C-alpha positions as YAML, in Angstrom:
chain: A
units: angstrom
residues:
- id: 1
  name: UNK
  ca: [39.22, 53.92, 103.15]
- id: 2
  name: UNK
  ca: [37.60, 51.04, 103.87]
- id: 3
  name: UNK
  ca: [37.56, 48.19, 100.75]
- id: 4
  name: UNK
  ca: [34.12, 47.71, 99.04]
- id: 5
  name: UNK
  ca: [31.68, 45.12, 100.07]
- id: 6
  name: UNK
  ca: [32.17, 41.96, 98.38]
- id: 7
  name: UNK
  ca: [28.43, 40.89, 97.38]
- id: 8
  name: UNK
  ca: [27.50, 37.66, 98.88]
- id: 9
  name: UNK
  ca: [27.45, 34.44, 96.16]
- id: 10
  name: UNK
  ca: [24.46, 32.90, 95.31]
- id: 11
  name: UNK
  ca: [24.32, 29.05, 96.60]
- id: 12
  name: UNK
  ca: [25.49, 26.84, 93.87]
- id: 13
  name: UNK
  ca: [22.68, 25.13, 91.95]
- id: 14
  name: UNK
  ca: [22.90, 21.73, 92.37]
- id: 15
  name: UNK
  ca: [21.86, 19.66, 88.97]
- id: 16
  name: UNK
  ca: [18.70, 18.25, 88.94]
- id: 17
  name: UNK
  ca: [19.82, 14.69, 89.15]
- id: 18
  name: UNK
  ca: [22.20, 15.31, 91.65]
- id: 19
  name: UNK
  ca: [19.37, 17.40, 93.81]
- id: 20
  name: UNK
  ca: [16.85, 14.14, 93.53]
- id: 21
  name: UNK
  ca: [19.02, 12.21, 94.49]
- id: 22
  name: UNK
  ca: [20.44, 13.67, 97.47]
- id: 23
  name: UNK
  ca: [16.52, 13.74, 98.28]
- id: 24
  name: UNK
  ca: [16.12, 10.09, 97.60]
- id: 25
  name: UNK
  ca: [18.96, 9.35, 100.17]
- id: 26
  name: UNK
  ca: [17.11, 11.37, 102.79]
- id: 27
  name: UNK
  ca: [13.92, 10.20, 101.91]
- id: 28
  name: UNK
  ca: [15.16, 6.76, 102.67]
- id: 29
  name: UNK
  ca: [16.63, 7.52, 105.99]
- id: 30
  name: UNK
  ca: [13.56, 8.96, 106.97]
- id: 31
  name: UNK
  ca: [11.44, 6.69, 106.37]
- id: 32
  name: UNK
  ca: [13.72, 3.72, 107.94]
- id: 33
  name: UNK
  ca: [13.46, 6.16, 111.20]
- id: 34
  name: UNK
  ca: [9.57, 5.89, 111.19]
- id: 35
  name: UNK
  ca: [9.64, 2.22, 110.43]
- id: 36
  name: UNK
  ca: [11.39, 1.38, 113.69]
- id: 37
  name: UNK
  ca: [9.64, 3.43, 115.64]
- id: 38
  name: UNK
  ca: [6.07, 2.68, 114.34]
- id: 39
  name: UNK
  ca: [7.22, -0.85, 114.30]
- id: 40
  name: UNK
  ca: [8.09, -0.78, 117.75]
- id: 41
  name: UNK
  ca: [4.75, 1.26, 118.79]
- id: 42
  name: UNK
  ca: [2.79, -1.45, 117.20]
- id: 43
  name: UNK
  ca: [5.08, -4.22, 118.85]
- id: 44
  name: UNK
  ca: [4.10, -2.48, 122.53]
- id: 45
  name: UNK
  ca: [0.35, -2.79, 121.50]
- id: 46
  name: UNK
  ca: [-1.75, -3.67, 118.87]
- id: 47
  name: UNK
  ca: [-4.24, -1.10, 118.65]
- id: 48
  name: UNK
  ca: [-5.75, -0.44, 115.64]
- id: 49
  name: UNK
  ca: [-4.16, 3.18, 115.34]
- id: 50
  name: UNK
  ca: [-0.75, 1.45, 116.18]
- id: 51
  name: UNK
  ca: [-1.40, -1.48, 113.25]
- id: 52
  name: UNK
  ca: [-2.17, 1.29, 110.92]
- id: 53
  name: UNK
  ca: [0.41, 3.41, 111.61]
- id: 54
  name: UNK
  ca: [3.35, 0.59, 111.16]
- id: 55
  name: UNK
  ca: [1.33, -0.19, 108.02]
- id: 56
  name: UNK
  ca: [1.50, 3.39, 106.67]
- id: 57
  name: UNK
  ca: [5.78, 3.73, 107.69]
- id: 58
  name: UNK
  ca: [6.24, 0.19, 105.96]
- id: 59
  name: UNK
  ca: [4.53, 1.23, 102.94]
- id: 60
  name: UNK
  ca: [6.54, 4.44, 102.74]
- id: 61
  name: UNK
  ca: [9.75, 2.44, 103.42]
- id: 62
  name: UNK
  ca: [8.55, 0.49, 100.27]
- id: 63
  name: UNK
  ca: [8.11, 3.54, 98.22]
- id: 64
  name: UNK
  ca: [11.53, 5.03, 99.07]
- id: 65
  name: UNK
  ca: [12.78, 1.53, 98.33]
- id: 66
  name: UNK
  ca: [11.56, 1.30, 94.87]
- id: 67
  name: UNK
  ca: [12.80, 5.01, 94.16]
- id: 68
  name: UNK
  ca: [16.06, 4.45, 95.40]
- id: 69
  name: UNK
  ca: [16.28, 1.81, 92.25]
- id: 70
  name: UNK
  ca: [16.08, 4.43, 90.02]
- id: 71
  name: UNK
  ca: [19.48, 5.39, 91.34]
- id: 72
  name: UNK
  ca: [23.02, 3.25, 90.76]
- id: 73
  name: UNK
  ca: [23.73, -0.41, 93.32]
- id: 74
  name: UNK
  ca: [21.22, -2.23, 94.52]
- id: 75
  name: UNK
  ca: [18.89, -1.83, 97.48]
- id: 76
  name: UNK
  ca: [18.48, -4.24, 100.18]
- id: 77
  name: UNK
  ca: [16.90, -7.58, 99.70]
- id: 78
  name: UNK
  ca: [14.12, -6.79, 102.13]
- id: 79
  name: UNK
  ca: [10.80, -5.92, 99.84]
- id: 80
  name: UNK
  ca: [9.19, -9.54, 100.48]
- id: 81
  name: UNK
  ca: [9.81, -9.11, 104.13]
- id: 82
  name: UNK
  ca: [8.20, -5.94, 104.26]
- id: 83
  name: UNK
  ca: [5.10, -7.07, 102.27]
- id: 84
  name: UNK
  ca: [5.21, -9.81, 104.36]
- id: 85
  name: UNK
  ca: [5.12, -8.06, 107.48]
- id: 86
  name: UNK
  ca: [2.51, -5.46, 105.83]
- id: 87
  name: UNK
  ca: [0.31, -8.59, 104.77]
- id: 88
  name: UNK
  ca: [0.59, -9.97, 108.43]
- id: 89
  name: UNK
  ca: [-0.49, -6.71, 109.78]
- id: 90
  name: UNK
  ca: [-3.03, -6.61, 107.16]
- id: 91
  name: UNK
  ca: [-4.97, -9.41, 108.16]
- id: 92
  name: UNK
  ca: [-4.46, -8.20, 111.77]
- id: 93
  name: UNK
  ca: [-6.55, -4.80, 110.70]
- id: 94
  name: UNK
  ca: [-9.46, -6.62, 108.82]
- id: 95
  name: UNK
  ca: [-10.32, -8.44, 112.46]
- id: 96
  name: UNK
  ca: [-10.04, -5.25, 114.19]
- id: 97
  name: UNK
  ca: [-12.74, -3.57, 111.51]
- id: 98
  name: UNK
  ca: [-14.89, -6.83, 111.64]
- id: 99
  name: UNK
  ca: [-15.16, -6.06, 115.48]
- id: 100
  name: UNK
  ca: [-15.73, -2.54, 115.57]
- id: 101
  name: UNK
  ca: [-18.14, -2.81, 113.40]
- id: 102
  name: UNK
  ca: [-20.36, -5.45, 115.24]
- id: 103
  name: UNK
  ca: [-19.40, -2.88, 118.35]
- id: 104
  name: UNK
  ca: [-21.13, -0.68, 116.96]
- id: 105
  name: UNK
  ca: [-24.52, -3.14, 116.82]
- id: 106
  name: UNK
  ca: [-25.48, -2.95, 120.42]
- id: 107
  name: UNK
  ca: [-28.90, -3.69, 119.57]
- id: 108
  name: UNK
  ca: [-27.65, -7.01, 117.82]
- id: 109
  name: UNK
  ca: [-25.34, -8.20, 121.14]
- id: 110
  name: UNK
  ca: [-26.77, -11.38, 121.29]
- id: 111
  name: UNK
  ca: [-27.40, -12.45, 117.67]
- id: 112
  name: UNK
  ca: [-23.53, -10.96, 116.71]
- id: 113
  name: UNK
  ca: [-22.30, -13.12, 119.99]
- id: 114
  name: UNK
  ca: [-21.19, -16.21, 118.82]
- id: 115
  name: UNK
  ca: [-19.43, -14.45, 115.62]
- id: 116
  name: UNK
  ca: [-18.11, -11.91, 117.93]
- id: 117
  name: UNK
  ca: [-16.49, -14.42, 119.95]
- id: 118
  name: UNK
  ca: [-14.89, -15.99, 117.06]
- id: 119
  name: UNK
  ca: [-13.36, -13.06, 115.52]
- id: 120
  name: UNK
  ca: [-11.79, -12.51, 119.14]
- id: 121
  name: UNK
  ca: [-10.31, -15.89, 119.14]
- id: 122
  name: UNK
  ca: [-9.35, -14.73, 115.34]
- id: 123
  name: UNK
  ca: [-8.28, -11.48, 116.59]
- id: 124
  name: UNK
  ca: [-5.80, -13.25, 118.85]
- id: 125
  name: UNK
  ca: [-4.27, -15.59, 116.23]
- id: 126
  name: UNK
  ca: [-3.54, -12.44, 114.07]
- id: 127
  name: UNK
  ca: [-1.69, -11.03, 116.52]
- id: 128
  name: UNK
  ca: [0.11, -13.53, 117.85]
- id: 129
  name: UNK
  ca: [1.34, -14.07, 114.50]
- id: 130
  name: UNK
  ca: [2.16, -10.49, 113.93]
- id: 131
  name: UNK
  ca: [3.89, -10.11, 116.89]
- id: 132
  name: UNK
  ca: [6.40, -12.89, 115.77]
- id: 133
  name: UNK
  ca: [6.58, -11.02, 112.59]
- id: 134
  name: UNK
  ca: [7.97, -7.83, 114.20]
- id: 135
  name: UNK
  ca: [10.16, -9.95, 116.55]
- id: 136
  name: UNK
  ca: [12.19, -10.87, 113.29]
- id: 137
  name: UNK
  ca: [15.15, -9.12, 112.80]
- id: 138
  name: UNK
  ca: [16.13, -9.97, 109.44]
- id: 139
  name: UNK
  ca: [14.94, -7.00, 107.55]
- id: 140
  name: UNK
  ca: [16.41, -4.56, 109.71]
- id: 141
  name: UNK
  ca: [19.75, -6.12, 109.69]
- id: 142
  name: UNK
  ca: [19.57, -5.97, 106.51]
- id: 143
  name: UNK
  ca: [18.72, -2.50, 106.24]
- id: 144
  name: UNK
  ca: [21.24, -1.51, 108.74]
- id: 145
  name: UNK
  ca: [24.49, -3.50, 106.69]
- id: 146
  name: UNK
  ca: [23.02, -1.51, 103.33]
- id: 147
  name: UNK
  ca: [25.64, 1.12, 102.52]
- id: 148
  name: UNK
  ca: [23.29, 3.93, 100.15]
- id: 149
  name: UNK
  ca: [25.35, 4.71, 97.29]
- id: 150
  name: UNK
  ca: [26.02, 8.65, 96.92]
- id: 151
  name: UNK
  ca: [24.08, 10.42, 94.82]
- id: 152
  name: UNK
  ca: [24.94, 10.43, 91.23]
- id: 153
  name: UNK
  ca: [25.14, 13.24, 88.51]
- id: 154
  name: UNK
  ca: [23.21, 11.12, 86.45]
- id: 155
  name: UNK
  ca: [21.41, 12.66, 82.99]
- id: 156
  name: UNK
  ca: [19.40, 9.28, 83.33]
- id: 157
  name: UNK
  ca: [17.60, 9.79, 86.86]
- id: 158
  name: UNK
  ca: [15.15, 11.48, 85.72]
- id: 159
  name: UNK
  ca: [14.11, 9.48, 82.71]
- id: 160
  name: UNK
  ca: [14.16, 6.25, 85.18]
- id: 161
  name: UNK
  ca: [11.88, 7.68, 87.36]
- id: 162
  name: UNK
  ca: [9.38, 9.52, 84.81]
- id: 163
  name: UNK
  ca: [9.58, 5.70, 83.38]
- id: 164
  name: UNK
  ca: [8.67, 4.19, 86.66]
- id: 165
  name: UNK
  ca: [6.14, 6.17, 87.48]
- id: 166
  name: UNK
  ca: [4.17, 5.82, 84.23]
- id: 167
  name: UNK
  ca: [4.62, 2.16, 84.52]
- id: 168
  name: UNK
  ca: [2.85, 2.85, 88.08]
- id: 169
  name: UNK
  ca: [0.41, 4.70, 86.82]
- id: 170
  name: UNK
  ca: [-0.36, 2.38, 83.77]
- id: 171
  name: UNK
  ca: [-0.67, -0.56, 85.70]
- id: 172
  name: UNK
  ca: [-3.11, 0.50, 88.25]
- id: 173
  name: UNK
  ca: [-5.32, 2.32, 85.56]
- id: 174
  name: UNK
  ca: [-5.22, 0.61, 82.15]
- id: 175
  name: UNK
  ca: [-7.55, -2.45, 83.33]
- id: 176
  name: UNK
  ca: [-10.18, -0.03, 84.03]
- id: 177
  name: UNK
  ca: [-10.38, 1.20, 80.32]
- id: 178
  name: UNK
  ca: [-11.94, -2.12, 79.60]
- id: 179
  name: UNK
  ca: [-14.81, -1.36, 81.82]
- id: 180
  name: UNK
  ca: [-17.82, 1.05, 80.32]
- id: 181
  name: UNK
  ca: [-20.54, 3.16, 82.51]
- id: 182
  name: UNK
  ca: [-22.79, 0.65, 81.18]
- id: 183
  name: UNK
  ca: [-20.79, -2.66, 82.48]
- id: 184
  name: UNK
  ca: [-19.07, -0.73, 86.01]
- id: 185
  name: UNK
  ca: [-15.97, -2.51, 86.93]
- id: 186
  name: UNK
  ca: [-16.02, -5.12, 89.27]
- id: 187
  name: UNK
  ca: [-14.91, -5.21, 93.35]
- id: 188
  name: UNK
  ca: [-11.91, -7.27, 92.14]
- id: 189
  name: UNK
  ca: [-10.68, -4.81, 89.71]
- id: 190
  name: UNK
  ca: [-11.33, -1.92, 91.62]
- id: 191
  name: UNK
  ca: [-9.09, -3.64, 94.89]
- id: 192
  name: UNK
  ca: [-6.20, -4.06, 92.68]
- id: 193
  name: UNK
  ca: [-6.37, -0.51, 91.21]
- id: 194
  name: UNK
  ca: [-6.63, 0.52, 94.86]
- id: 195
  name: UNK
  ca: [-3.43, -1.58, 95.81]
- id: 196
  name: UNK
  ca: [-1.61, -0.24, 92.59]
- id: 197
  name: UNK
  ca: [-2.58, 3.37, 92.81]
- id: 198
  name: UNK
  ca: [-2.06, 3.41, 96.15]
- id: 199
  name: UNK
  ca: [1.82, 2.82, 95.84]
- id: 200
  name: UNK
  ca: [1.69, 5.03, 93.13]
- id: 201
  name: UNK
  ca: [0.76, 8.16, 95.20]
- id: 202
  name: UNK
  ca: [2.80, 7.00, 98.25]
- id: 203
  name: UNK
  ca: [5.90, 7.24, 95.22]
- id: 204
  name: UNK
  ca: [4.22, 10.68, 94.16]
- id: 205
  name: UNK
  ca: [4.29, 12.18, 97.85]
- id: 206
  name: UNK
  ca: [7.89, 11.25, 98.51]
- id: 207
  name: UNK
  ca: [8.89, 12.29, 95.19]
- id: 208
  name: UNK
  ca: [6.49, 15.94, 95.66]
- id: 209
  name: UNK
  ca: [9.27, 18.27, 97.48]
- id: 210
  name: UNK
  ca: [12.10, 18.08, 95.13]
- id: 211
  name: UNK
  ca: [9.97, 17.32, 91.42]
- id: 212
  name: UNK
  ca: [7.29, 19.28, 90.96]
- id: 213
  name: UNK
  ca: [6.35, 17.34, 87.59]
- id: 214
  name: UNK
  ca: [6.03, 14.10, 88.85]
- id: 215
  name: UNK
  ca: [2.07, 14.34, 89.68]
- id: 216
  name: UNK
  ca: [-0.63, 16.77, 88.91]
- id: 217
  name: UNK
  ca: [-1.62, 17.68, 92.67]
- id: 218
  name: UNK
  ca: [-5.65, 17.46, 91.94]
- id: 219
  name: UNK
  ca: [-4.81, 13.67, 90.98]
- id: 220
  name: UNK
  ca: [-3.21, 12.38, 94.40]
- id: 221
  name: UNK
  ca: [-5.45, 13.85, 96.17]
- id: 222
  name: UNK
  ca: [-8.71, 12.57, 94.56]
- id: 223
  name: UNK
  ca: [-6.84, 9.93, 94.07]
- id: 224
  name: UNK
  ca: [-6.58, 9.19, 98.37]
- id: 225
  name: UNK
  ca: [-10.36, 9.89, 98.73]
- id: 226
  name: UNK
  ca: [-11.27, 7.17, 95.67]
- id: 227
  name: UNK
  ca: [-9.18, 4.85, 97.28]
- id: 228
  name: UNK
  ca: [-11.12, 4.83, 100.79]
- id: 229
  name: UNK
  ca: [-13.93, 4.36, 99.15]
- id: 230
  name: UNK
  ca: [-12.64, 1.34, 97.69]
- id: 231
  name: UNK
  ca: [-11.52, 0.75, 101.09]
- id: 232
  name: UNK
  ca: [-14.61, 0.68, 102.20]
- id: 233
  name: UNK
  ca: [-16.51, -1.24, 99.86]
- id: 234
  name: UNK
  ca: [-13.74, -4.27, 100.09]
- id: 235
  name: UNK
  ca: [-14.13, -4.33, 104.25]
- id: 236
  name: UNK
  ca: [-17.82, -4.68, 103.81]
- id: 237
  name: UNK
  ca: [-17.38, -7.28, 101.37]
- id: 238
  name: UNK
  ca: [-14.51, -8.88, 103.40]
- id: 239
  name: UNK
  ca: [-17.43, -9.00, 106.63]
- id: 240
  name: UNK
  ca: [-20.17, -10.48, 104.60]
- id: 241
  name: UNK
  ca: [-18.22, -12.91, 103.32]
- id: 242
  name: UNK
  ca: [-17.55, -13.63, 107.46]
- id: 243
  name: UNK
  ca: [-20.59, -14.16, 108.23]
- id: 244
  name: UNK
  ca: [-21.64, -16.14, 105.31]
- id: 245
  name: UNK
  ca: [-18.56, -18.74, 106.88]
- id: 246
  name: UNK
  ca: [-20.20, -17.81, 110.06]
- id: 247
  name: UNK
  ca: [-23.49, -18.96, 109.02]
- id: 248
  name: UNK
  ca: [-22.52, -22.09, 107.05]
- id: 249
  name: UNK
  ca: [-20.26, -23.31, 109.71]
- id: 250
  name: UNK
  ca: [-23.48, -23.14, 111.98]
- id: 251
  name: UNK
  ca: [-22.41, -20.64, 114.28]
- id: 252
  name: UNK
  ca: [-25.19, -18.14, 114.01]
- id: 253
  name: UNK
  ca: [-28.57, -18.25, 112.26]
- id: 254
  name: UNK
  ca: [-29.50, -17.15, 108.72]
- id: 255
  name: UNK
  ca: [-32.83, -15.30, 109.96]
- id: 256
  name: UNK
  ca: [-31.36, -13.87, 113.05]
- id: 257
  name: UNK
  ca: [-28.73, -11.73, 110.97]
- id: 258
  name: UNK
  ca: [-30.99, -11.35, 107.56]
- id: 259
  name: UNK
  ca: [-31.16, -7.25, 108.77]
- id: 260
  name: UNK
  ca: [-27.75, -6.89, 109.71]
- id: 261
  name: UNK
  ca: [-26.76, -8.33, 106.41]
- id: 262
  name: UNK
  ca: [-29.24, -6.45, 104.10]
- id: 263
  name: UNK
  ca: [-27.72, -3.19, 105.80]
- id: 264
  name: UNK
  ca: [-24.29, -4.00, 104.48]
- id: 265
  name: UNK
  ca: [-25.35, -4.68, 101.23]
- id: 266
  name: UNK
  ca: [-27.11, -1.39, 101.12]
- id: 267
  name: UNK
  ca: [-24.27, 0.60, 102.20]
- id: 268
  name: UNK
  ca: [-21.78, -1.62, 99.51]
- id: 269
  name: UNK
  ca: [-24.31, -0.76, 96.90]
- id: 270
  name: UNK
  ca: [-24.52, 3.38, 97.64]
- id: 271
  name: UNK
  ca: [-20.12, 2.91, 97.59]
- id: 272
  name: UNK
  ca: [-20.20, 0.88, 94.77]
- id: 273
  name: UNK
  ca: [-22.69, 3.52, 92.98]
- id: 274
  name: UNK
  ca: [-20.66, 6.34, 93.90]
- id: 275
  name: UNK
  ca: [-17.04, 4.57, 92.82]
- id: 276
  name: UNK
  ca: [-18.90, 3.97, 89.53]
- id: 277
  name: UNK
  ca: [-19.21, 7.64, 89.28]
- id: 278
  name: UNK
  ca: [-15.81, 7.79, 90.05]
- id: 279
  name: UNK
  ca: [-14.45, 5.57, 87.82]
- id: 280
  name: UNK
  ca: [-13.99, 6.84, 84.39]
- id: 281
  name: UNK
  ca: [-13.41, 10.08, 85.92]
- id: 282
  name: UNK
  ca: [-10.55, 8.64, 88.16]
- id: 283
  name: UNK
  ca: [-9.34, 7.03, 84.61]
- id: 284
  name: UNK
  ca: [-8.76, 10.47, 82.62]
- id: 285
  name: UNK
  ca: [-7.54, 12.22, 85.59]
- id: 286
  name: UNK
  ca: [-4.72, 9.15, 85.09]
- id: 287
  name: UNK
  ca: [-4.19, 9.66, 81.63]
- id: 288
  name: UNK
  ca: [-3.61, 13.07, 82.07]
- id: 289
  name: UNK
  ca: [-1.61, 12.44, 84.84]
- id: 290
  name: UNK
  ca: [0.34, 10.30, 82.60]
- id: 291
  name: UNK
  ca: [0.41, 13.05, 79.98]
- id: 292
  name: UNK
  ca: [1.81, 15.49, 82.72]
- id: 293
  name: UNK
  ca: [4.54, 13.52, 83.84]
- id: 294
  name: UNK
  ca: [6.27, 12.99, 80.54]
- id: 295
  name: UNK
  ca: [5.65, 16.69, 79.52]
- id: 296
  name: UNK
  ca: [6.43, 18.31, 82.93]
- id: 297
  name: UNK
  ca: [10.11, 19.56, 83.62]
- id: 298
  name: UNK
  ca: [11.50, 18.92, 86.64]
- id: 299
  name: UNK
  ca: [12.00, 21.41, 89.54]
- id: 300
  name: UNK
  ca: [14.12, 24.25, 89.30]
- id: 301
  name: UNK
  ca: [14.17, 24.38, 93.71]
- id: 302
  name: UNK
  ca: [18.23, 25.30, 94.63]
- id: 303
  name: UNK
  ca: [17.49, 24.04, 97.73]
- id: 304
  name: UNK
  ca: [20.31, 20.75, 98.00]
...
C-alpha cells in the first residue's frame, strides 16, 4: 500500500521589507549592467540614440542609488560623478537637437550656414569632452569595490521609502501651487519640476514590480508625456536663445532669420498653452499621488 501523497508546501512568504529589499539589490545590479554597456555604446559613437541611451541607464543607476539609501550602509560615493557625466552628455544632446533641427530647414541652408557651422565646431567640443568623461574610471571602480549590504528585515523600509518618495513628489510639485490659471507658471519653474518629477517616476518605475502602492499608475504615465512637453518647450527656448548669441556675435543677420525665429516662438507658445492646461491638472494628480502613497499598503507578491 503505497503511503499517501504528501501535498506540496506553499513557498514561504518572504516579509515585505525583506522582499523590497532583495528587489532593491537586483535593481541595482541591473542597472550597473546597463550603465556599462550603454556607456560603452555611447563611448564607440556618439549618436544621438547612443547619448540618450547612456543618459537614460545613468539616470536609472541614480534612481537605484538613491533607493538603495533607504536600506542599512552606505552607497558608493559616485552620485556627483554620475550627474556629472549625465550633465556632460547633456550638453552633448542639446547640440545634436540644435542641428537636427536646422537639418530639417533645407529651404534656410544658406541663411542657417554660418550658425550651422558653429554648432558643428560646438558639436565637436561636446564630445570631445564627453568622451574624456566616459574614459574616467573612477565611478566604476568605485562601484565595483561597493560590497551591497544584504537585505534587511527591516519594519522601517518601508516608511523610509514612502518618506522619500513624498519628499520627491513634494519637491517637484509644491512650487507650482503658487502659480494660478490666471498667472501660468513660468519656463523656469516648469524645467525644474521636469528635472524633479522626472527622478521621481524613474524611482516609481524601479520601485513598480515589488510595491504596488508606491504610485498611482495614471500619474507616471501622464506624468512622462507632461514632461516631453516640457522637453520640448526648454529645447526651443535653449535654440532661440542660440541664435540670439548667434546674431549678436554677428554671425548671421537679424532679417535673414526673422521667419525662422517667429516659427519657434509659435510652436513654444502652442507647448506653453497646452502645459498650462496641464499644469494644475498635473498638480492634483500629485497630491493625490501623494495621498496614495501614504494610504496604499504595500504588495502582498510572494514572489522573493
Amino acid at each position: 500500500m503505497r503511503p499517501p501523497a504528501s501535498k506540496a508546501k506553499a513557498p514561504a512568504r518572504l516579509p515585505s521589507a525583506l522582499r523590497l529589499g532583495r528587489h532593491l539589490g537586483r535593481l541595482y545590479e541591473s542597472g550597473l549592467r546597463t550603465y556599462r554597456g550603454k556607456r560603452a555604446a555611447c563611448g564607440r559613437a556618439m549618436s544621438r540614440h547612443a547619448v540618450h541611451q547612456a543618459r537614460v541607464a545613468i539616470r536609472r543607476l541614480l534612481a537605484g542609488l538613491e533607493l538603495l539609501g533607504a536600506l542599512p550602509g552606505k552607497p558608493p560615493e559616485v552620485r556627483k560623478l554620475l550627474r556629472r557625466e549625465l550633465k556632460t552628455l547633456g550638453e552633448l544632446r542639446n547640440v545634436q537637437i540644435q542641428l537636427q533641427r536646422i537639418d530639417d530647414e533645407p529651404q534656410l541652408t544658406a541663411v542657417l550656414e554660418p550658425l550651422r557651422r558653429h554648432l558643428r565646431k560646438r558639436e565637436q567640443r561636446r564630445e570631445k569632452a564627453a568622451r574624456k568623461a566616459l574614459k574616467s574610471t573612477k565611478a566604476m571602480q568605485r562601484l565595483k569595490r561597493w560590497a551591497r549590504p544584504p537585505a534587511p528585515e527591516d519594519h522601517r523600509l518601508l516608511p523610509r521609502l514612502r518618506r522619500l518618495m513624498d519628499i520627491k513628489l513634494q519637491r517637484a510639485f509644491d512650487p507650482m501651487a503658487a502659480f494660478s490659471p490666471s498667472t501660468p507658471a513660468d519656463s523656469a519653474v516648469r524645467h525644474r519640476a521636469r528635472v524633479l518629477s522626472r527622478e521621481y517616476r524613474y524611482m516609481a518605475e524601479a520601485l513598480r514590480p515589488r510595491w504596488r502602492g508606491c504610485e498611482p499608475r495614471r500619474f507616471v504615465t501622464n506624468l512622462q508625456a507632461y514632461q516631453e512637453i516640457i522637453g520640448q518647450i526648454h529645447d526651443r527656448e535653449l535654440l532661440l536663445h542660440r541664435i540670439d548669441r548667434s546674431v549678436a556675435d554677428g554671425r548671421i543677420q537679424a532679417a535673414s532669420i526673422r521667419a525662422f525665429c517667429n516659427r519657434l516662438h509659435s510652436e513654444k507658445t502652442k507647448l506653453l498653452k497646452a502645459c498650462a492646461q496641464l499644469d494644475r491638472w498635473m498638480l492634483h494628480e500629485a497630491m493625490l499621488a501623494r495621498r496614495h502613497l501614504r494610504q496604499h499598503p504595500p504588495s502582498n507578491s510572494t514572489t522573493a
